[in-house]
Amino acid sequence: LGVPVAIIECYQGGSAAQAWLNYERLFATDREFIYNDASILPSARNNWGCEGRTLWQDYDYYWSVGEIYDTTASEGTLIDGAYGSAGERFAPTGFYNAMQGPLANYAIAGVMWYQGESQPNARIPDQYNYLLFDLIEQWREDFRDEDLPVMLVQLAPYSAETGRSFVGIRQVQLDTAKRLENIGVISTAYEGTFDDKDTGGTIHPGTKVPVGNRMAATILAMVYGKTYYEGTDEYTGPVYEYMEVEGNQSILHFSHIGDGLKIKDGDTALTGFKISGDGTTFVDATATIVGDTVVVTAD
C-alpha cells in the first residue's frame, strides 16, 4: 500500500462473543427472546460459560459480586460460592467498557474477528447468529462507519465434544456474510493438524502463515481494491451459493471459482462431503467436480 499499517490488538483468548457486547445491545427489548430464553440453554453444564443461565441472568450473576475475577489459573477463584468459574471471559459486556469502547475515537479501516469456539457460543449457534450481527452493528456504530469492513475467520477442522457445533458456527458466519455488506469470510480448512495421534485435528491451525495470507488477500481486495494473488482477481476460494436436486444427485453451485474448480494440489478426490435425505441424518458422500459445479451423491 506504500504506507505503514497499524493493527490495534484488542482481544482475550477463549472469550465469548457476549463479553464484547455493550449493555444497550445486550438488553435491547427486541433481544429478550434470544438473550433471555432459558429454553435454548444447552443441557450439558460446565464452568466454562455453560452454567445454566441466560445471558441476562449471566450479567446479573457476574456483576453481583462487584468484580469480575480472572479464574483461569489452576487454583481457581471463588465466585459467589462456585469454584472454578471461568470469570470475565464469559461475563456479558465484561470487555466492552474497558477494552473495546475506548477505541471508538480511532478512525479504523476494518475489524478482524477470530472467535466462535467458546463453550456457550458453540453450543447455541442460533444465539450466536444474533450476537455476531449485533457485534457488527455495534462496531459500525462505534466507529461511525455503517459500511465498516469486518473479516470473520472460521475455525479450523476440529472434532468438538458432544454439544458444541463448530459446523453451526461456520454456517452462521457464512450466512452473516451473505446477509450483510462488506463482510469477508476467511476459511482455515486444511490448516488444522491431522495425523495418527490427533485424528480430531487441533482447534488452532498448525500452519499460521496461510491463514494470515488469506486474511491479507481478503482485506486488500475488499478494503483497498488491490490484488494479492498474482495473475488472478480472486481473493477467496469458492463460496457456496445454492443447490439443485436432479434425481439422486445434489448439484452445488459456487461463486469465486476463478479459472475453475480445482482439487488441492496432490489430492485425487474431493473429501469431506456429507449428504442427508431428511435433513437430520448425514452420511459420507461421493463428490465430483463437473464443470463449475460439484455433484454429490450417496447410496
Short mmCIF file of C-alpha atoms in Angstrom, two decimals:
data_model
loop_
_atom_site.label_atom_id
_atom_site.label_comp_id
_atom_site.label_asym_id
_atom_site.label_seq_id
_atom_site.Cartn_x
_atom_site.Cartn_y
_atom_site.Cartn_z
CA LEU A 1 0.00 0.00 0.00
CA GLY A 2 3.03 2.26 0.32
CA VAL A 3 2.13 3.44 3.82
CA PRO A 4 2.51 1.97 7.30
CA VAL A 5 -0.48 -0.03 8.50
CA ALA A 6 -1.18 -0.32 12.23
CA ILE A 7 -3.05 -3.14 13.91
CA ILE A 8 -4.81 -2.44 17.20
CA GLU A 9 -4.83 -5.62 19.26
CA CYS A 10 -7.94 -5.92 21.41
CA TYR A 11 -8.70 -9.49 22.38
CA GLN A 12 -8.81 -12.17 25.05
CA GLY A 13 -8.23 -15.83 24.31
CA GLY A 14 -11.27 -18.06 24.63
CA SER A 15 -13.65 -15.19 25.29
CA ALA A 16 -17.32 -15.43 24.41
CA ALA A 17 -18.93 -13.02 21.97
CA GLN A 18 -21.23 -11.56 24.64
CA ALA A 19 -18.20 -10.34 26.62
CA TRP A 20 -17.62 -7.77 23.85
CA LEU A 21 -21.22 -6.63 23.52
CA ASN A 22 -22.28 -3.37 25.13
CA TYR A 23 -25.06 -3.04 27.66
CA GLU A 24 -27.54 -1.35 25.33
CA ARG A 25 -27.43 -4.12 22.75
CA LEU A 26 -27.41 -6.93 25.28
CA PHE A 27 -30.55 -5.62 26.96
CA ALA A 28 -32.35 -4.34 23.87
CA THR A 29 -36.07 -5.06 24.18
CA ASP A 30 -36.16 -6.95 20.91
CA ARG A 31 -33.40 -9.29 22.09
CA GLU A 32 -35.06 -10.68 25.20
CA PHE A 33 -36.45 -13.61 23.21
CA ILE A 34 -32.94 -14.82 22.35
CA TYR A 35 -30.67 -13.42 25.09
CA ASN A 36 -33.03 -14.30 27.95
CA ASP A 37 -34.54 -17.55 26.70
CA ALA A 38 -33.89 -20.40 29.12
CA SER A 39 -35.36 -22.95 26.71
CA ILE A 40 -32.35 -22.76 24.36
CA LEU A 41 -29.69 -23.31 27.02
CA PRO A 42 -27.51 -26.38 26.42
CA SER A 43 -28.32 -29.42 28.50
CA ALA A 44 -24.65 -30.05 29.31
CA ARG A 45 -23.50 -27.87 32.19
CA ASN A 46 -19.91 -26.90 32.95
CA ASN A 47 -17.99 -23.98 34.47
CA TRP A 48 -16.77 -22.74 31.09
CA GLY A 49 -19.67 -20.43 30.43
CA CYS A 50 -22.42 -23.06 30.43
CA GLU A 51 -23.75 -22.85 33.95
CA GLY A 52 -27.48 -22.85 33.27
CA ARG A 53 -28.10 -19.11 32.98
CA THR A 54 -29.34 -16.93 30.15
CA LEU A 55 -27.17 -14.01 29.03
CA TRP A 56 -29.32 -11.59 31.01
CA GLN A 57 -29.04 -13.79 34.08
CA ASP A 58 -25.30 -14.18 33.46
CA TYR A 59 -24.90 -10.41 33.56
CA ASP A 60 -26.64 -10.18 36.94
CA TYR A 61 -24.64 -13.12 38.29
CA TYR A 62 -21.17 -11.96 37.31
CA TRP A 63 -21.66 -8.34 38.24
CA SER A 64 -23.47 -9.01 41.51
CA VAL A 65 -20.15 -9.92 43.11
CA GLY A 66 -18.88 -6.41 42.40
CA GLU A 67 -15.83 -7.57 40.49
CA ILE A 68 -15.06 -9.97 37.67
CA TYR A 69 -12.25 -12.29 38.64
CA ASP A 70 -9.77 -13.94 36.33
CA THR A 71 -10.21 -17.56 37.38
CA THR A 72 -8.46 -19.36 34.55
CA ALA A 73 -5.46 -20.21 36.75
CA SER A 74 -5.32 -23.76 38.04
CA GLU A 75 -6.09 -22.76 41.62
CA GLY A 76 -9.35 -21.08 40.58
CA THR A 77 -11.20 -18.41 42.50
CA LEU A 78 -14.42 -18.48 44.45
CA ILE A 79 -17.20 -16.52 42.78
CA ASP A 80 -20.42 -16.42 44.73
CA GLY A 81 -19.50 -19.75 46.26
CA ALA A 82 -18.85 -21.53 42.96
CA TYR A 83 -15.35 -22.88 42.43
CA GLY A 84 -13.55 -22.53 39.11
CA SER A 85 -15.96 -20.34 37.20
CA ALA A 86 -14.33 -19.00 34.05
CA GLY A 87 -14.88 -15.42 35.13
CA GLU A 88 -14.68 -12.44 32.85
CA ARG A 89 -14.18 -14.31 29.58
CA PHE A 90 -17.88 -15.14 29.56
CA ALA A 91 -19.29 -12.18 31.50
CA PRO A 92 -21.69 -10.27 29.21
CA THR A 93 -20.30 -6.75 28.47
CA GLY A 94 -17.17 -7.61 30.52
CA PHE A 95 -14.63 -6.49 27.91
CA TYR A 96 -16.58 -3.68 26.27
CA ASN A 97 -16.18 -0.71 28.61
CA ALA A 98 -12.51 -1.16 29.48
CA MET A 99 -11.11 -2.58 26.26
CA GLN A 100 -13.26 -2.03 23.19
CA GLY A 101 -15.31 1.07 23.96
CA PRO A 102 -12.30 3.39 24.44
CA LEU A 103 -11.10 2.58 20.90
CA ALA A 104 -14.13 4.25 19.34
CA ASN A 105 -12.22 7.53 18.88
CA TYR A 106 -9.88 5.89 16.38
CA ALA A 107 -10.66 6.04 12.68
CA ILE A 108 -10.14 2.42 11.68
CA ALA A 109 -10.34 0.71 8.30
CA GLY A 110 -11.86 -2.56 9.45
CA VAL A 111 -12.18 -5.31 12.04
CA MET A 112 -10.62 -8.79 12.11
CA TRP A 113 -12.67 -11.22 14.21
CA TYR A 114 -11.38 -14.69 15.04
CA GLN A 115 -13.80 -16.26 17.50
CA GLY A 116 -16.56 -18.79 17.83
CA GLU A 117 -15.21 -21.80 19.68
CA SER A 118 -16.15 -20.60 23.16
CA GLN A 119 -18.34 -23.02 25.04
CA PRO A 120 -21.56 -21.00 25.28
CA ASN A 121 -21.40 -19.71 21.71
CA ALA A 122 -20.64 -23.02 20.03
CA ARG A 123 -23.40 -24.75 21.96
CA ILE A 124 -26.06 -22.28 20.82
CA PRO A 125 -25.36 -21.33 17.17
CA ASP A 126 -28.84 -19.80 16.82
CA GLN A 127 -27.99 -17.32 19.58
CA TYR A 128 -24.56 -16.66 18.07
CA ASN A 129 -26.38 -15.65 14.90
CA TYR A 130 -27.77 -12.65 16.78
CA LEU A 131 -24.62 -11.97 18.78
CA LEU A 132 -22.47 -11.74 15.65
CA PHE A 133 -24.99 -9.47 13.93
CA ASP A 134 -25.18 -7.19 16.99
CA LEU A 135 -21.39 -7.05 17.33
CA ILE A 136 -21.00 -5.97 13.71
CA GLU A 137 -23.69 -3.33 14.07
CA GLN A 138 -22.05 -2.16 17.31
CA TRP A 139 -18.63 -1.80 15.67
CA ARG A 140 -20.15 0.13 12.79
CA GLU A 141 -21.92 2.46 15.19
CA ASP A 142 -18.91 2.93 17.50
CA PHE A 143 -16.54 3.69 14.63
CA ARG A 144 -19.13 5.79 12.80
CA ASP A 145 -18.98 3.80 9.59
CA GLU A 146 -22.13 1.96 8.53
CA ASP A 147 -20.13 0.01 5.92
CA LEU A 148 -17.12 -0.82 8.13
CA PRO A 149 -15.47 -3.95 6.68
CA VAL A 150 -15.46 -6.92 9.04
CA MET A 151 -13.38 -10.06 8.40
CA LEU A 152 -14.59 -13.28 10.02
CA VAL A 153 -12.08 -16.11 10.41
CA GLN A 154 -13.70 -19.53 10.54
CA LEU A 155 -12.42 -22.22 12.87
CA ALA A 156 -10.04 -24.92 11.72
CA PRO A 157 -11.29 -28.52 11.43
CA TYR A 158 -11.74 -29.86 14.93
CA SER A 159 -13.80 -32.65 16.46
CA ALA A 160 -15.68 -30.81 19.16
CA GLU A 161 -17.06 -32.71 22.12
CA THR A 162 -20.75 -33.53 22.20
CA GLY A 163 -22.86 -30.41 22.39
CA ARG A 164 -20.56 -27.99 20.60
CA SER A 165 -21.29 -27.30 16.93
CA PHE A 166 -18.38 -25.75 15.09
CA VAL A 167 -20.16 -26.56 11.84
CA GLY A 168 -23.08 -24.46 13.07
CA ILE A 169 -20.78 -21.56 13.92
CA ARG A 170 -19.15 -21.65 10.47
CA GLN A 171 -22.61 -21.63 8.90
CA VAL A 172 -23.63 -18.59 10.95
CA GLN A 173 -20.51 -16.75 9.78
CA LEU A 174 -21.20 -17.56 6.14
CA ASP A 175 -24.88 -16.63 6.46
CA THR A 176 -23.91 -13.32 8.10
CA ALA A 177 -21.56 -12.52 5.21
CA LYS A 178 -24.38 -13.15 2.75
CA ARG A 179 -26.88 -11.09 4.73
CA LEU A 180 -24.72 -8.01 5.35
CA GLU A 181 -22.49 -5.91 3.11
CA ASN A 182 -18.69 -5.72 3.44
CA ILE A 183 -18.26 -8.95 5.40
CA GLY A 184 -15.34 -11.20 4.49
CA VAL A 185 -15.07 -14.87 5.46
CA ILE A 186 -11.63 -16.48 5.80
CA SER A 187 -11.58 -20.28 5.75
CA THR A 188 -8.99 -22.22 7.72
CA ALA A 189 -9.90 -25.56 6.15
CA TYR A 190 -6.84 -27.81 5.65
CA GLU A 191 -4.95 -25.84 8.29
CA GLY A 192 -5.88 -27.99 11.26
CA THR A 193 -3.39 -30.71 12.16
CA PHE A 194 -4.43 -34.25 11.29
CA ASP A 195 -2.27 -37.32 11.95
CA ASP A 196 -2.43 -40.74 13.56
CA LYS A 197 -2.10 -39.22 17.01
CA ASP A 198 -4.61 -36.42 16.58
CA THR A 199 -7.49 -37.63 14.45
CA GLY A 200 -9.71 -34.76 15.50
CA GLY A 201 -7.40 -32.00 14.40
CA THR A 202 -6.43 -29.02 16.54
CA ILE A 203 -8.55 -26.01 17.28
CA HIS A 204 -5.61 -23.69 16.50
CA PRO A 205 -4.25 -24.12 12.96
CA GLY A 206 -0.81 -25.70 12.94
CA THR A 207 0.18 -23.51 10.00
CA LYS A 208 -0.32 -19.82 10.71
CA VAL A 209 1.03 -18.21 7.55
CA PRO A 210 -1.69 -19.44 5.15
CA VAL A 211 -4.36 -18.07 7.48
CA GLY A 212 -2.60 -14.69 7.54
CA ASN A 213 -2.21 -14.73 3.75
CA ARG A 214 -5.93 -15.38 3.28
CA MET A 215 -6.78 -12.56 5.66
CA ALA A 216 -4.40 -10.21 3.83
CA ALA A 217 -5.86 -11.15 0.45
CA THR A 218 -9.40 -10.51 1.68
CA ILE A 219 -8.54 -7.16 3.25
CA LEU A 220 -6.59 -5.93 0.22
CA ALA A 221 -9.42 -6.86 -2.13
CA MET A 222 -12.39 -5.71 -0.05
CA VAL A 223 -10.92 -2.62 1.60
CA TYR A 224 -8.25 -1.38 -0.80
CA GLY A 225 -9.31 -2.82 -4.17
CA LYS A 226 -5.95 -4.48 -4.75
CA THR A 227 -4.94 -7.93 -5.94
CA TYR A 228 -2.94 -10.15 -3.60
CA TYR A 229 -2.55 -13.35 -5.62
CA GLU A 230 -0.61 -12.62 -8.78
CA GLY A 231 -2.41 -13.41 -12.00
CA THR A 232 -5.93 -13.55 -10.56
CA ASP A 233 -8.62 -11.19 -9.41
CA GLU A 234 -9.88 -13.68 -6.84
CA TYR A 235 -9.17 -13.22 -3.15
CA THR A 236 -11.07 -16.19 -1.73
CA GLY A 237 -11.76 -19.79 -2.51
CA PRO A 238 -15.12 -20.96 -3.90
CA VAL A 239 -18.17 -19.80 -1.95
CA TYR A 240 -21.30 -21.94 -1.92
CA GLU A 241 -24.33 -20.20 -3.45
CA TYR A 242 -27.18 -22.69 -3.96
CA MET A 243 -28.13 -26.33 -4.54
CA GLU A 244 -30.39 -28.02 -7.05
CA VAL A 245 -31.52 -31.65 -6.97
CA GLU A 246 -31.73 -33.88 -10.02
CA GLY A 247 -32.78 -37.44 -9.29
CA ASN A 248 -30.40 -38.79 -6.65
CA GLN A 249 -27.85 -36.00 -7.17
CA SER A 250 -27.31 -32.77 -5.28
CA ILE A 251 -25.67 -30.23 -7.59
CA LEU A 252 -23.82 -27.45 -5.78
CA HIS A 253 -23.17 -24.06 -7.37
CA PHE A 254 -20.42 -21.64 -6.30
CA SER A 255 -19.17 -18.10 -6.82
CA HIS A 256 -15.48 -17.09 -6.72
CA ILE A 257 -14.38 -20.03 -8.86
CA GLY A 258 -11.59 -18.17 -10.69
CA ASP A 259 -10.37 -20.25 -13.62
CA GLY A 260 -12.46 -23.19 -12.44
CA LEU A 261 -12.91 -25.52 -9.51
CA LYS A 262 -9.80 -27.47 -8.60
CA ILE A 263 -8.74 -30.13 -6.12
CA LYS A 264 -5.91 -29.21 -3.75
CA ASP A 265 -2.51 -29.96 -5.21
CA GLY A 266 -1.63 -33.62 -4.84
CA ASP A 267 -5.13 -34.75 -3.92
CA THR A 268 -7.03 -37.06 -6.25
CA ALA A 269 -10.57 -36.84 -4.90
CA LEU A 270 -12.89 -34.43 -3.15
CA THR A 271 -13.38 -35.32 0.51
CA GLY A 272 -15.34 -34.06 3.47
CA PHE A 273 -18.80 -34.03 1.91
CA LYS A 274 -21.83 -35.44 3.71
CA ILE A 275 -25.41 -35.71 2.49
CA SER A 276 -28.81 -36.20 4.11
CA GLY A 277 -32.17 -37.34 2.87
CA ASP A 278 -34.13 -35.96 5.82
CA GLY A 279 -32.04 -33.00 6.97
CA THR A 280 -31.13 -34.75 10.19
CA THR A 281 -29.14 -37.90 9.48
CA PHE A 282 -25.99 -37.27 7.41
CA VAL A 283 -23.78 -39.87 5.76
CA ASP A 284 -20.46 -39.70 3.93
CA ALA A 285 -20.96 -38.81 0.28
CA THR A 286 -19.15 -39.03 -3.03
CA ALA A 287 -18.41 -35.61 -4.55
CA THR A 288 -17.19 -34.94 -8.08
CA ILE A 289 -16.31 -31.73 -9.91
CA VAL A 290 -18.46 -31.40 -13.02
CA GLY A 291 -17.70 -28.18 -14.88
CA ASP A 292 -18.24 -25.33 -12.45
CA THR A 293 -20.36 -27.43 -10.08
CA VAL A 294 -19.85 -30.18 -7.52
CA VAL A 295 -22.15 -33.19 -7.84
CA VAL A 296 -22.81 -35.02 -4.56
CA THR A 297 -24.35 -38.49 -4.24
CA ALA A 298 -24.61 -41.37 -1.77
CA ASP A 299 -26.12 -44.84 -1.94
#
